[in-house]
Coordinates of C-alpha atoms in Angstrom, one line a residue:
Chain A
M16 CA 28.9 10.6 -0.9
N17 CA 27.2 12.7 -3.5
H18 CA 24.6 14.8 -1.7
L19 CA 22.9 15.6 -5.0
V20 CA 21.3 12.2 -4.8
I21 CA 19.0 13.2 -1.9
A22 CA 18.4 16.7 -3.0
P23 CA 15.3 16.1 -5.1
I24 CA 13.6 14.5 -2.1
V25 CA 14.7 17.0 0.4
L26 CA 13.8 20.1 -1.6
P27 CA 10.0 19.4 -1.9
A28 CA 10.1 18.1 1.7
I29 CA 11.3 21.6 2.8
V30 CA 9.1 23.6 0.4
A31 CA 5.9 21.8 1.3
P32 CA 5.8 22.7 5.0
F33 CA 7.1 26.2 4.2
I34 CA 4.1 26.7 1.9
I35 CA 1.7 25.3 4.5
M36 CA 3.1 27.3 7.4
V37 CA 4.4 30.5 6.1
L38 CA 2.5 31.1 2.8
R39 CA -0.8 29.8 3.9
Y40 CA -2.8 32.9 2.8
H41 CA -0.7 34.0 -0.2
L42 CA -1.7 32.0 -3.2
D43 CA 0.6 33.9 -5.5
L44 CA 3.6 33.2 -3.4
Q45 CA 2.6 29.6 -3.1
R46 CA 2.4 29.3 -6.8
I47 CA 5.8 30.9 -7.2
F48 CA 7.4 28.6 -4.7
S49 CA 5.7 25.6 -6.0
V50 CA 6.8 26.2 -9.6
A51 CA 10.3 27.2 -8.6
S52 CA 10.6 24.0 -6.6
S53 CA 9.3 21.9 -9.4
L54 CA 11.7 23.6 -11.8
L55 CA 14.6 23.0 -9.5
V56 CA 13.7 19.4 -9.0
L57 CA 13.6 19.0 -12.7
C58 CA 17.1 20.5 -13.0
L59 CA 18.3 18.2 -10.2
T60 CA 16.9 15.1 -11.7
L61 CA 18.3 15.9 -15.1
A62 CA 21.7 16.4 -13.5
L63 CA 21.3 13.0 -11.7
A64 CA 20.2 11.4 -14.9
A65 CA 23.3 12.7 -16.6
Q66 CA 25.4 11.2 -13.9
A67 CA 23.6 7.9 -14.1
A68 CA 23.6 7.7 -17.9
D69 CA 27.0 6.0 -18.1
G70 CA 25.8 3.1 -16.0
T71 CA 27.4 4.0 -12.6
V72 CA 25.3 3.1 -9.6
Q73 CA 25.4 5.7 -6.8
V74 CA 24.5 4.9 -3.2
Y75 CA 23.5 7.5 -0.7
E76 CA 23.7 6.2 2.9
L77 CA 21.3 8.2 5.1
G78 CA 22.9 9.0 8.4
D79 CA 26.2 7.6 7.1
W80 CA 25.2 4.1 8.2
P81 CA 26.6 1.3 5.9
A82 CA 24.1 -0.5 3.7
P83 CA 22.3 -3.4 5.4
F84 CA 21.9 -1.5 8.6
G85 CA 21.1 1.9 7.5
I86 CA 18.6 3.0 4.9
V87 CA 20.1 3.8 1.5
L88 CA 19.0 5.6 -1.6
V89 CA 20.2 4.1 -4.8
L90 CA 20.5 5.9 -8.1
D91 CA 20.9 3.7 -11.2
R92 CA 19.7 4.2 -14.8
L93 CA 16.2 3.0 -14.0
S94 CA 15.7 5.3 -11.0
A95 CA 17.2 8.2 -12.9
M96 CA 14.8 7.7 -15.8
M97 CA 11.8 7.5 -13.5
I98 CA 12.6 10.6 -11.5
V99 CA 13.2 12.7 -14.6
L100 CA 9.8 11.5 -15.9
T101 CA 8.2 12.4 -12.6
S102 CA 9.6 15.8 -12.5
V103 CA 8.7 16.6 -16.1
L104 CA 5.1 15.5 -15.4
A105 CA 5.1 17.4 -12.1
L106 CA 6.1 20.7 -13.7
A107 CA 3.5 20.3 -16.4
V108 CA 0.7 19.5 -13.9
V109 CA 1.6 22.3 -11.5
L110 CA 1.6 24.8 -14.4
Y111 CA -1.6 23.5 -15.7
A112 CA -3.3 23.7 -12.2
I113 CA -2.2 27.3 -11.9
G114 CA -3.3 28.1 -15.4
T115 CA -6.8 26.8 -14.8
G116 CA -7.1 28.0 -11.3
W117 CA -7.6 24.4 -9.9
D118 CA -5.2 25.2 -7.1
S119 CA -7.4 28.0 -5.8
R120 CA -10.5 25.8 -5.5
G121 CA -9.5 24.2 -2.2
A122 CA -6.9 24.6 0.5
N123 CA -3.3 23.4 0.4
F124 CA -3.0 22.2 -3.1
H125 CA 0.6 23.2 -3.5
A126 CA 1.8 21.8 -0.2
L127 CA 0.2 18.4 -0.9
F128 CA 1.5 18.5 -4.4
Q129 CA 5.1 18.9 -3.2
F130 CA 4.6 16.1 -0.7
Q131 CA 3.3 13.9 -3.4
I132 CA 6.4 14.7 -5.6
M133 CA 8.6 13.9 -2.6
G134 CA 6.9 10.5 -2.1
I135 CA 7.1 9.5 -5.7
L136 CA 10.7 10.5 -6.1
G137 CA 11.6 8.7 -2.9
A138 CA 9.8 5.5 -4.0
F139 CA 11.8 5.5 -7.2
M140 CA 15.1 6.0 -5.4
T141 CA 15.0 4.0 -2.2
G142 CA 17.0 0.9 -1.9
D143 CA 15.2 -0.5 1.1
A144 CA 12.0 -2.4 1.0
F145 CA 10.6 -0.9 4.2
N146 CA 11.5 2.5 3.1
L147 CA 9.7 1.8 -0.1
F148 CA 6.6 1.3 2.1
V149 CA 7.2 4.5 3.9
F150 CA 7.5 6.5 0.6
F151 CA 4.4 4.7 -0.7
E152 CA 2.6 6.0 2.3
V153 CA 3.9 9.5 1.9
L154 CA 2.7 9.7 -1.7
L155 CA -0.6 8.1 -0.8
I156 CA -1.3 10.4 2.1
A157 CA -0.6 13.4 -0.2
S158 CA -2.7 11.8 -3.0
Y159 CA -5.7 11.4 -0.6
G160 CA -5.6 15.1 0.0
L161 CA -5.3 15.9 -3.7
M162 CA -8.0 13.4 -4.6
I163 CA -10.6 15.2 -2.5
H164 CA -9.3 18.6 -3.4
A165 CA -12.1 21.0 -4.2
G166 CA -14.6 18.7 -2.4
G167 CA -18.1 17.7 -3.4
A168 CA -20.2 14.8 -2.4
K169 CA -19.2 12.4 -5.2
R170 CA -15.6 13.2 -4.9
F171 CA -15.7 12.5 -1.2
Q172 CA -17.4 9.2 -1.7
A173 CA -14.9 8.1 -4.3
G174 CA -12.2 9.4 -2.0
V175 CA -13.3 7.1 0.9
Q176 CA -13.3 4.2 -1.5
Y177 CA -9.8 5.1 -2.7
V178 CA -8.4 5.5 0.8
V179 CA -9.9 2.3 2.1
Y180 CA -8.6 0.3 -0.8
N181 CA -5.1 1.8 -0.5
L182 CA -5.1 1.3 3.2
L183 CA -5.8 -2.4 2.7
G184 CA -3.0 -2.5 0.1
S185 CA -0.6 -0.9 2.6
T186 CA -1.6 -3.4 5.3
L187 CA -0.9 -6.2 2.9
F188 CA 2.4 -4.6 2.1
L189 CA 3.3 -4.7 5.7
F190 CA 2.3 -8.4 6.0
A191 CA 4.5 -9.2 3.0
L192 CA 7.4 -7.3 4.4
G193 CA 7.0 -9.0 7.7
T194 CA 7.0 -12.4 6.1
I195 CA 10.1 -11.6 4.0
Y196 CA 11.9 -10.2 7.1
A197 CA 11.0 -13.2 9.1
V198 CA 12.6 -15.5 6.6
T199 CA 15.6 -13.5 5.5
G200 CA 16.3 -11.1 8.4
T201 CA 16.9 -8.1 6.2
L202 CA 14.9 -5.6 4.2
N203 CA 17.6 -3.9 2.3
M204 CA 17.0 -4.9 -1.3
A205 CA 20.6 -5.6 -2.3
D206 CA 21.1 -7.7 0.9
L207 CA 17.8 -9.5 0.2
A208 CA 19.0 -10.3 -3.3
V209 CA 22.1 -11.9 -1.9
R210 CA 20.3 -13.9 0.8
V211 CA 17.4 -15.0 -1.4
A212 CA 19.9 -16.3 -3.9
E213 CA 21.7 -18.3 -1.2
M214 CA 18.5 -19.7 0.3
S215 CA 17.3 -23.2 -0.1
G216 CA 15.4 -25.8 1.8
E217 CA 12.6 -25.6 4.3
E218 CA 11.8 -21.9 4.6
T219 CA 11.3 -21.3 0.9
A220 CA 7.6 -21.8 1.1
L221 CA 7.2 -18.9 3.5
L222 CA 9.4 -16.8 1.2
R223 CA 7.2 -17.6 -1.8
V224 CA 4.2 -16.5 0.2
G225 CA 6.0 -13.2 0.9
A226 CA 6.9 -12.8 -2.8
V227 CA 3.3 -13.4 -3.9
M228 CA 1.9 -11.0 -1.4
L229 CA 4.4 -8.4 -2.5
L230 CA 3.4 -8.9 -6.1
L231 CA -0.3 -8.5 -5.1
V232 CA 0.5 -5.2 -3.4
F233 CA 2.3 -3.9 -6.5
A234 CA -0.4 -5.2 -8.7
I235 CA -2.9 -3.2 -6.7
K236 CA -0.8 -0.1 -7.2
A237 CA -0.4 -0.9 -10.9
A238 CA -4.1 -1.5 -11.3
V239 CA -3.7 -5.0 -12.7
L240 CA -6.9 -7.0 -13.1
P241 CA -8.6 -8.2 -10.8
L242 CA -7.2 -5.5 -8.5
H243 CA -8.0 -2.5 -10.7
F244 CA -11.5 -1.6 -9.3
W245 CA -10.3 1.4 -7.5
L246 CA -8.9 3.1 -10.5
P247 CA -11.7 4.3 -12.7
A248 CA -13.9 5.7 -10.0
S249 CA -11.0 7.4 -8.2
Y250 CA -9.3 8.8 -11.2
S251 CA -12.5 10.1 -12.9
H252 CA -13.7 11.7 -9.6
A253 CA -10.4 13.2 -8.7
P254 CA -9.6 16.7 -10.1
L255 CA -8.4 15.8 -13.5
P256 CA -5.1 17.6 -13.3
V257 CA -4.4 15.6 -10.2
A258 CA -5.4 12.5 -12.1
A259 CA -2.8 13.5 -14.7
L260 CA -0.2 13.4 -11.9
F261 CA -1.6 10.1 -10.8
A262 CA -0.6 8.7 -14.2
I263 CA 2.8 8.3 -12.7
M264 CA 1.5 6.5 -9.6
T265 CA 0.4 3.4 -11.4
K266 CA 3.9 3.4 -12.8
V267 CA 5.3 3.3 -9.3
G268 CA 3.6 -0.1 -9.0
A269 CA 5.1 -1.2 -12.3
Y270 CA 8.5 0.2 -11.3
A271 CA 8.3 -1.8 -8.0
I272 CA 7.5 -5.0 -9.8
L273 CA 10.4 -4.4 -12.2
R274 CA 12.8 -3.6 -9.4
V275 CA 11.9 -6.3 -6.9
Y276 CA 11.4 -9.1 -9.5
T277 CA 14.7 -8.4 -11.3
L278 CA 16.8 -7.7 -8.3
I279 CA 15.5 -9.8 -5.4
F280 CA 13.3 -12.5 -6.9
G281 CA 15.1 -12.4 -10.3
P282 CA 14.3 -14.8 -13.1
D283 CA 17.3 -17.0 -12.1
V284 CA 16.3 -17.4 -8.5
A285 CA 15.2 -21.0 -8.0
I286 CA 12.8 -20.4 -5.1
T287 CA 10.4 -18.1 -7.0
E288 CA 11.1 -19.4 -10.4
G289 CA 8.3 -18.7 -12.9
L290 CA 6.2 -17.2 -10.1
V291 CA 5.8 -13.8 -11.5
G292 CA 6.0 -14.5 -15.2
D293 CA 3.3 -17.2 -15.1
W294 CA 0.9 -15.1 -13.0
L295 CA 1.5 -11.6 -14.2
L296 CA 1.3 -12.3 -18.0
P297 CA -2.3 -13.6 -18.1
A298 CA -3.4 -11.0 -15.6
A299 CA -1.8 -8.2 -17.7
M300 CA -3.5 -9.5 -20.9
V301 CA -6.9 -9.6 -19.2
T302 CA -6.2 -6.1 -17.9
L303 CA -5.6 -4.9 -21.4
V304 CA -8.8 -6.4 -22.7
V305 CA -10.9 -5.1 -19.8
G306 CA -9.4 -1.7 -20.1
A307 CA -10.2 -1.6 -23.9
I308 CA -13.8 -2.7 -23.2
G309 CA -14.0 0.0 -20.5
V310 CA -12.8 2.7 -23.0
L311 CA -15.5 1.5 -25.4
G312 CA -18.2 1.6 -22.7
S313 CA -17.5 4.8 -20.8
R314 CA -20.1 7.5 -20.8
E315 CA -17.9 10.2 -19.3
I316 CA -14.6 11.4 -20.5
G317 CA -12.9 11.0 -17.1
R318 CA -13.7 7.3 -16.9
L319 CA -12.7 6.9 -20.6
V320 CA -9.2 8.2 -19.9
A321 CA -9.0 6.2 -16.7
F322 CA -9.7 3.0 -18.6
G323 CA -7.2 4.2 -21.2
A324 CA -4.7 4.3 -18.4
I325 CA -5.6 0.7 -17.6
T326 CA -5.1 -0.4 -21.1
S327 CA -1.6 1.2 -21.2
M328 CA -0.8 -0.5 -17.9
G329 CA -1.9 -3.8 -19.5
T330 CA 0.5 -3.4 -22.4
L331 CA 3.3 -2.3 -20.0
L332 CA 2.8 -5.2 -17.7
I333 CA 2.7 -7.7 -20.6
S334 CA 6.1 -6.4 -21.5
I335 CA 7.4 -6.5 -17.9
A336 CA 6.0 -10.0 -17.4
L337 CA 8.1 -11.4 -20.2
F338 CA 11.2 -10.7 -18.1
T339 CA 13.7 -10.7 -20.9
P340 CA 16.1 -7.8 -21.4
A341 CA 14.6 -6.9 -24.7
A342 CA 11.1 -6.9 -23.3
T343 CA 12.1 -4.8 -20.4
G344 CA 13.8 -2.3 -22.7
A345 CA 10.5 -2.1 -24.6
A346 CA 8.6 -1.7 -21.3
L347 CA 10.8 1.2 -20.2
Y348 CA 10.2 3.0 -23.5
Y349 CA 6.5 2.4 -23.1
I350 CA 6.5 3.6 -19.5
V351 CA 7.7 7.0 -20.6
H352 CA 5.3 7.2 -23.5
S353 CA 2.2 6.0 -21.6
T354 CA 2.8 8.3 -18.7
L355 CA 3.0 11.3 -20.9
A356 CA 0.1 10.2 -23.1
T357 CA -2.2 9.4 -20.2
A358 CA -1.4 12.7 -18.5
L359 CA -2.0 14.6 -21.7
M360 CA -5.3 12.9 -22.1
F361 CA -6.4 13.7 -18.6
L362 CA -5.5 17.4 -19.1
I363 CA -7.5 17.5 -22.3
A364 CA -10.4 15.8 -20.5
D365 CA -10.2 18.6 -18.0
Q366 CA -10.3 21.2 -20.7
V367 CA -13.4 19.5 -22.1
M368 CA -14.9 19.5 -18.7
E369 CA -14.2 23.1 -18.1
R370 CA -16.0 24.0 -21.3
Q371 CA -19.0 21.9 -20.5
G372 CA -19.2 23.5 -17.2
G373 CA -20.1 20.3 -15.3
A374 CA -18.1 18.5 -12.5
I375 CA -18.2 15.3 -14.5
A376 CA -17.8 15.6 -18.2
A377 CA -20.2 13.4 -20.1
L378 CA -19.5 12.4 -23.7
R379 CA -21.5 15.2 -25.3
L380 CA -21.1 18.1 -27.6
M381 CA -19.2 21.0 -26.2
P382 CA -18.8 24.5 -27.5
Q383 CA -15.8 25.9 -29.4
S384 CA -13.6 23.0 -30.0
G385 CA -11.1 23.5 -32.9
L386 CA -7.8 23.5 -31.1
L387 CA -9.0 21.1 -28.4
S388 CA -10.3 18.6 -30.9
V389 CA -6.9 18.5 -32.7
M390 CA -5.2 17.9 -29.4
F391 CA -7.7 15.2 -28.5
F392 CA -7.1 13.6 -31.8
I393 CA -3.3 13.5 -31.4
A394 CA -3.6 12.3 -27.7
A395 CA -6.0 9.6 -28.7
I396 CA -3.6 8.4 -31.4
A397 CA -0.8 8.4 -28.8
L398 CA -2.9 6.6 -26.1
A399 CA -4.2 3.9 -28.5
G400 CA -0.7 3.3 -29.9
M401 CA -1.3 4.2 -33.5
P402 CA 1.3 5.5 -35.9
P403 CA 3.0 8.0 -36.2
V404 CA 3.6 8.9 -32.6
S405 CA 5.5 7.1 -29.9
G406 CA 2.8 4.7 -28.7
F407 CA 3.1 2.9 -32.0
I408 CA 6.9 2.5 -31.5
G409 CA 6.3 1.4 -28.0
K410 CA 3.8 -1.3 -29.0
L411 CA 6.0 -2.4 -31.8
L412 CA 8.9 -2.9 -29.4
V413 CA 6.7 -4.8 -27.0
M414 CA 5.4 -7.1 -29.7
D415 CA 8.8 -7.6 -31.2
A416 CA 10.1 -8.6 -27.8
A417 CA 7.3 -11.1 -27.4
R418 CA 8.3 -12.9 -30.6
D419 CA 10.1 -15.8 -29.0
H420 CA 7.6 -16.4 -26.2
D421 CA 5.3 -19.5 -26.2
L422 CA 2.2 -17.4 -26.1
V423 CA 3.3 -15.1 -28.8
W424 CA 0.1 -15.3 -30.9
W425 CA -2.0 -14.7 -27.8
I426 CA 0.0 -11.7 -26.9
W427 CA 0.0 -10.2 -30.3
A428 CA -3.8 -10.8 -30.7
V429 CA -4.5 -9.2 -27.3
I430 CA -2.3 -6.1 -28.0
L431 CA -3.6 -5.6 -31.5
L432 CA -7.3 -6.2 -30.7
G433 CA -6.9 -4.1 -27.6
S434 CA -5.6 -1.2 -29.7
L435 CA -8.4 -1.6 -32.1
V436 CA -11.1 -1.6 -29.5
T437 CA -9.4 1.4 -27.8
I438 CA -9.2 3.4 -30.9
V439 CA -12.9 2.6 -31.7
G440 CA -13.8 3.8 -28.2
L441 CA -11.7 6.9 -28.5
A442 CA -13.1 7.7 -31.9
R443 CA -16.6 7.3 -30.6
A444 CA -15.9 9.7 -27.8
G445 CA -14.2 12.2 -30.1
T446 CA -17.2 12.0 -32.4
L447 CA -19.7 12.6 -29.6
I448 CA -17.7 15.5 -28.1
F449 CA -16.2 17.3 -31.0
W450 CA -17.7 16.2 -34.3
K451 CA -21.4 16.3 -34.1
S452 CA -22.9 19.1 -36.2
H453 CA -23.7 22.2 -34.2
G454 CA -26.5 22.9 -36.7
L455 CA -28.5 20.0 -35.5
Q456 CA -28.6 21.5 -32.1
A457 CA -30.2 24.7 -33.4
T458 CA -33.0 23.0 -35.3
D459 CA -34.3 20.5 -32.8
G460 CA -32.2 20.8 -29.6
T461 CA -32.2 17.1 -29.0
V462 CA -28.5 16.4 -29.6
A463 CA -27.2 17.4 -26.3
S464 CA -30.0 16.0 -24.3
D465 CA -29.5 12.4 -25.4
A466 CA -26.9 12.1 -22.6
G467 CA -29.7 12.6 -20.2
D468 CA -28.5 15.7 -18.4
E469 CA -30.2 18.8 -17.1
D470 CA -27.2 21.1 -16.5
L471 CA -26.6 21.7 -20.2
L472 CA -25.1 24.6 -21.9
D473 CA -28.1 27.0 -21.8
G474 CA -29.1 25.8 -25.2
N475 CA -26.3 27.6 -27.0
P476 CA -23.3 25.3 -27.5
T477 CA -21.7 27.5 -30.1
A478 CA -21.1 30.4 -27.8
A479 CA -17.4 30.7 -27.1
P480 CA -16.5 30.5 -23.3
A481 CA -15.1 33.6 -21.7
A482 CA -11.4 34.1 -22.7
A483 CA -9.8 30.7 -22.2
P484 CA -6.5 30.9 -20.3
V485 CA -3.5 30.3 -22.4
L486 CA -1.2 28.5 -19.9
P487 CA -3.2 25.2 -19.9
L488 CA -3.0 25.0 -23.6
V489 CA 0.7 25.7 -23.5
V490 CA 1.2 22.9 -21.1
C491 CA -0.9 20.5 -23.3
F492 CA 1.3 21.5 -26.2
G493 CA 4.4 21.0 -24.1
L494 CA 3.3 17.5 -23.3
M495 CA 2.4 16.8 -26.9
G496 CA 5.8 18.2 -27.8
A497 CA 7.4 15.7 -25.3
I498 CA 5.6 12.9 -27.0
V499 CA 6.7 14.1 -30.4
L500 CA 10.3 14.3 -29.2
L501 CA 10.0 10.8 -27.8
T502 CA 9.0 9.7 -31.3
L503 CA 11.8 11.6 -33.0
F504 CA 14.5 10.5 -30.6
A505 CA 13.2 7.0 -30.3
G506 CA 16.7 5.7 -31.3
P507 CA 18.6 7.2 -28.4
M508 CA 15.7 6.6 -26.1
T509 CA 15.6 2.9 -26.9
R510 CA 19.3 2.6 -26.5
Y511 CA 19.0 4.1 -23.1
A512 CA 16.1 1.8 -22.2
D513 CA 18.1 -1.2 -23.5
A514 CA 21.1 -0.2 -21.4
T515 CA 18.8 0.2 -18.4
A516 CA 17.4 -3.2 -19.0
A517 CA 20.8 -4.7 -19.3
Q518 CA 21.8 -3.1 -16.0
L519 CA 18.6 -4.5 -14.4
F520 CA 19.4 -8.0 -15.5
T521 CA 23.0 -7.9 -14.2
P522 CA 22.4 -6.8 -10.7
T523 CA 25.8 -7.6 -9.4
A524 CA 27.1 -4.1 -9.8
Y525 CA 24.1 -2.8 -8.0
I526 CA 24.5 -5.2 -5.1
E527 CA 28.2 -4.7 -4.8
T528 CA 27.9 -0.9 -4.8
V529 CA 25.2 -1.0 -2.1
L530 CA 26.9 -3.5 0.1
G531 CA 30.3 -2.1 -0.7
G532 CA 30.7 -0.7 2.8
L533 CA 31.2 -4.2 4.2
Chain B
M15 CA 2.7 -18.2 23.3
E16 CA 3.1 -18.9 19.6
I17 CA -0.5 -20.2 19.5
L18 CA -1.7 -17.1 21.3
V19 CA 0.0 -14.6 19.0
A20 CA -0.9 -16.5 15.8
S21 CA -4.5 -16.8 16.8
A22 CA -4.6 -13.1 17.8
V23 CA -3.3 -12.1 14.4
G24 CA -5.8 -14.4 12.7
V25 CA -8.8 -13.4 14.7
L26 CA -8.0 -9.7 14.3
T27 CA -7.6 -10.0 10.6
A28 CA -10.7 -12.1 10.2
A29 CA -12.8 -9.6 12.2
G30 CA -11.3 -6.7 10.3
I31 CA -12.0 -8.2 6.9
Y32 CA -15.6 -9.0 8.0
L33 CA -16.1 -5.5 9.1
I34 CA -14.6 -4.0 5.9
L35 CA -17.0 -6.1 3.8
R36 CA -19.9 -4.4 5.6
R37 CA -19.2 -1.4 3.3
R38 CA -20.5 1.3 5.7
S39 CA -18.0 3.8 6.9
F40 CA -18.0 3.1 10.6
P41 CA -17.6 -0.6 10.4
V42 CA -15.0 -0.2 7.7
I43 CA -12.9 2.2 9.8
L44 CA -13.1 -0.2 12.7
G45 CA -12.2 -3.0 10.4
L46 CA -9.2 -1.1 9.1
S47 CA -8.0 -0.4 12.7
L48 CA -8.4 -4.1 13.6
I49 CA -6.3 -5.1 10.6
S50 CA -3.7 -2.6 11.4
Y51 CA -3.5 -4.0 14.9
A52 CA -3.2 -7.5 13.4
V53 CA -0.3 -6.3 11.2
N54 CA 1.4 -4.7 14.1
V55 CA 1.3 -7.8 16.1
F56 CA 2.4 -9.8 13.1
L57 CA 5.4 -7.5 12.5
F58 CA 6.3 -7.8 16.1
A59 CA 6.4 -11.5 15.9
T60 CA 8.6 -11.6 12.8
G61 CA 11.7 -11.1 14.9
R62 CA 10.9 -14.3 16.7
L63 CA 9.0 -14.3 20.0
M64 CA 11.0 -13.8 23.1
T65 CA 10.2 -12.8 26.6
N66 CA 12.2 -10.8 29.1
A67 CA 15.0 -10.1 26.7
P68 CA 16.4 -6.6 25.9
A69 CA 16.4 -5.3 22.4
I70 CA 20.2 -4.8 22.5
L71 CA 23.1 -7.0 21.8
N72 CA 25.5 -7.6 24.6
K73 CA 29.1 -7.6 23.5
Y74 CA 30.5 -9.2 26.7
E75 CA 28.3 -12.0 27.6
E76 CA 26.0 -14.4 25.8
V77 CA 22.5 -13.3 26.8
P78 CA 19.3 -13.7 24.8
Y79 CA 18.1 -10.6 23.0
T80 CA 15.1 -9.7 20.9
D81 CA 15.5 -8.4 17.4
P82 CA 15.2 -4.6 17.6
L83 CA 14.4 -4.1 13.9
P84 CA 10.8 -5.3 14.0
Q85 CA 10.2 -3.0 17.0
A86 CA 11.4 -0.1 14.8
L87 CA 9.2 -1.3 12.0
V88 CA 6.2 -1.6 14.3
L89 CA 6.7 1.9 15.6
T90 CA 6.7 3.3 12.1
A91 CA 3.7 1.2 11.1
I92 CA 1.8 2.3 14.2
V93 CA 2.4 6.0 13.4
I94 CA 1.5 5.6 9.8
S95 CA -1.7 3.6 10.5
F96 CA -2.7 6.0 13.2
G97 CA -2.3 8.9 10.8
M98 CA -4.1 7.0 8.1
T99 CA -7.1 6.3 10.4
A100 CA -7.4 9.9 11.2
V101 CA -7.4 10.7 7.5
V102 CA -10.0 8.1 6.6
V103 CA -12.2 9.3 9.5
M104 CA -12.1 12.8 8.2
I105 CA -12.8 11.9 4.6
A106 CA -15.6 9.5 5.6
L107 CA -17.1 12.2 7.8
G108 CA -16.9 14.6 4.8
A109 CA -18.5 12.1 2.6
Y110 CA -21.3 11.4 5.1
L111 CA -22.0 15.0 5.7
S112 CA -22.0 16.0 2.1
S113 CA -24.1 13.2 0.8
Q114 CA -26.1 12.0 3.9
D115 CA -25.0 8.4 3.1
D116 CA -22.3 6.3 4.7
R117 CA -22.0 3.7 2.1
I118 CA -18.6 3.5 0.7
N119 CA -19.2 1.6 -2.5
L120 CA -20.3 3.7 -5.5
S121 CA -23.1 1.9 -7.2
D122 CA -23.7 2.4 -10.9
D123 CA -26.7 4.5 -10.0
D124 CA -24.6 6.8 -7.9
A125 CA -21.9 7.2 -10.5
K126 CA -24.5 8.2 -13.1
V127 CA -23.4 10.7 -15.7
G128 CA -24.1 14.3 -14.9
D129 CA -24.6 13.9 -11.2
D130 CA -22.7 17.0 -10.1
A131 CA -20.2 16.7 -7.3

């Protein structure tokens, strides 16, 4: 067995308690360890991705128990891509949090952060449905802590809402797993795939119930309408760098849908035929529409970006719901793009918020904005999917993949109109924040007060804030660079995504490797 | 026994959902606990109901046994839901103490722009 497979999960799992117990009162050492761990995880995941790139599936049997009895971790192209994406994002967010001092505003940021990374990486690599639940819980518990990091009444209230909603989701997850176990007698995904494919007759109704409940759970995680209510409030009240990390958490839901409904309840399985495609596609389209309207109607930048995240989930899930190899390849490209773009947007929103000096950044004029406005402009283009950056390519791929579908006109109309409304909303926000004339403020002073706030900028919005730290800007530029690279190397990236999709739609290799011990 | 277990799961879930819909922290936490009891009983029943049977296979003679896996699942689920309840109690307490309000739904009024956290 290749022990490298488990290393990215074990490393943060060791570093986190070490930070909490040994380095409790040493913020500098915490930062060093946290960054070092994130860097190492990035190296490890890159090494794993290099191993998985040729299409081999690696299985890691925990405790050396063979597959259906023991828990396994599985590394294939899809997992490899997702863990690299996670570790890139994690490194960016941890550097940003250090640069802005977010990590010093409450206790235990770095430890929770490492646990969160561990949970996300584990969820992407596990090959066992119950273990997926456990890793979901690990990442959720850490996210509860991060969500209320730095405290405050509003944040706590949003936090309670977020926790309660996710606890309900977890309970539903257990009900779904219980139902599936009762019918099939296994929870190993590869084993499930084999048994579900063989199944026929009387118990299929129960299995369908299990599959639907599982889809509901993943839809909650992926914030699909009508299960998206938790997202805008929680993301906009969370510390925004944390929200940037949460950009990958909705993708965990998308990943789980992709994994479970290609491997276990695949498109060819008679029992659940049409189940996912028929339900998910309309839901995804409505999600996109509601997200775009939300972008248009938001009055604070946090909510704006949160709704932006919902629109990108809508596009992504439309592509996933088509369940063809081409559409899945497009979805994979779009996952990478939208994660980076959403995270970048959250970080820029945080910069805006810092400069406005409020805990919640309204859409209003802010001081000294040259560099930031350029970044906002590029990030907005990326988020809305306009040329020339990668969101455009992603949307083009999605629309191209939908060409042979019955509802093609609907899909195209929804994606295009959604993009239009999103870009209008983002343009409106950009105008309000960056583009209003500062001169107006000086003459009548009414510009800033039309948002209805008291805690304004002491009537002097042109004053530059005290020496802005450089690191956050470097991180933002790094993420932007990643988006540009994704655009420039769209060719190799789509080839990888298509190969991944092909691997997903021929799960025999996966199943044989996992169950090879028998 | 099937009727008993099934109705127990059903009643616990129904009561839990009702309490969660009250949208005040104390009832909601009670409701979450009830639902997690329901899911534990449900998981326990997924390995088929059996009384007076050990959770181990006997290689030498044909005796009835219970499925051990759901018991392991329930154990994990209990630990996790217990931890989660502790977390939600602490966060709800924090929310109540900092805002003097135990409602858990943010109304539009609450989420108004500019309300500092």
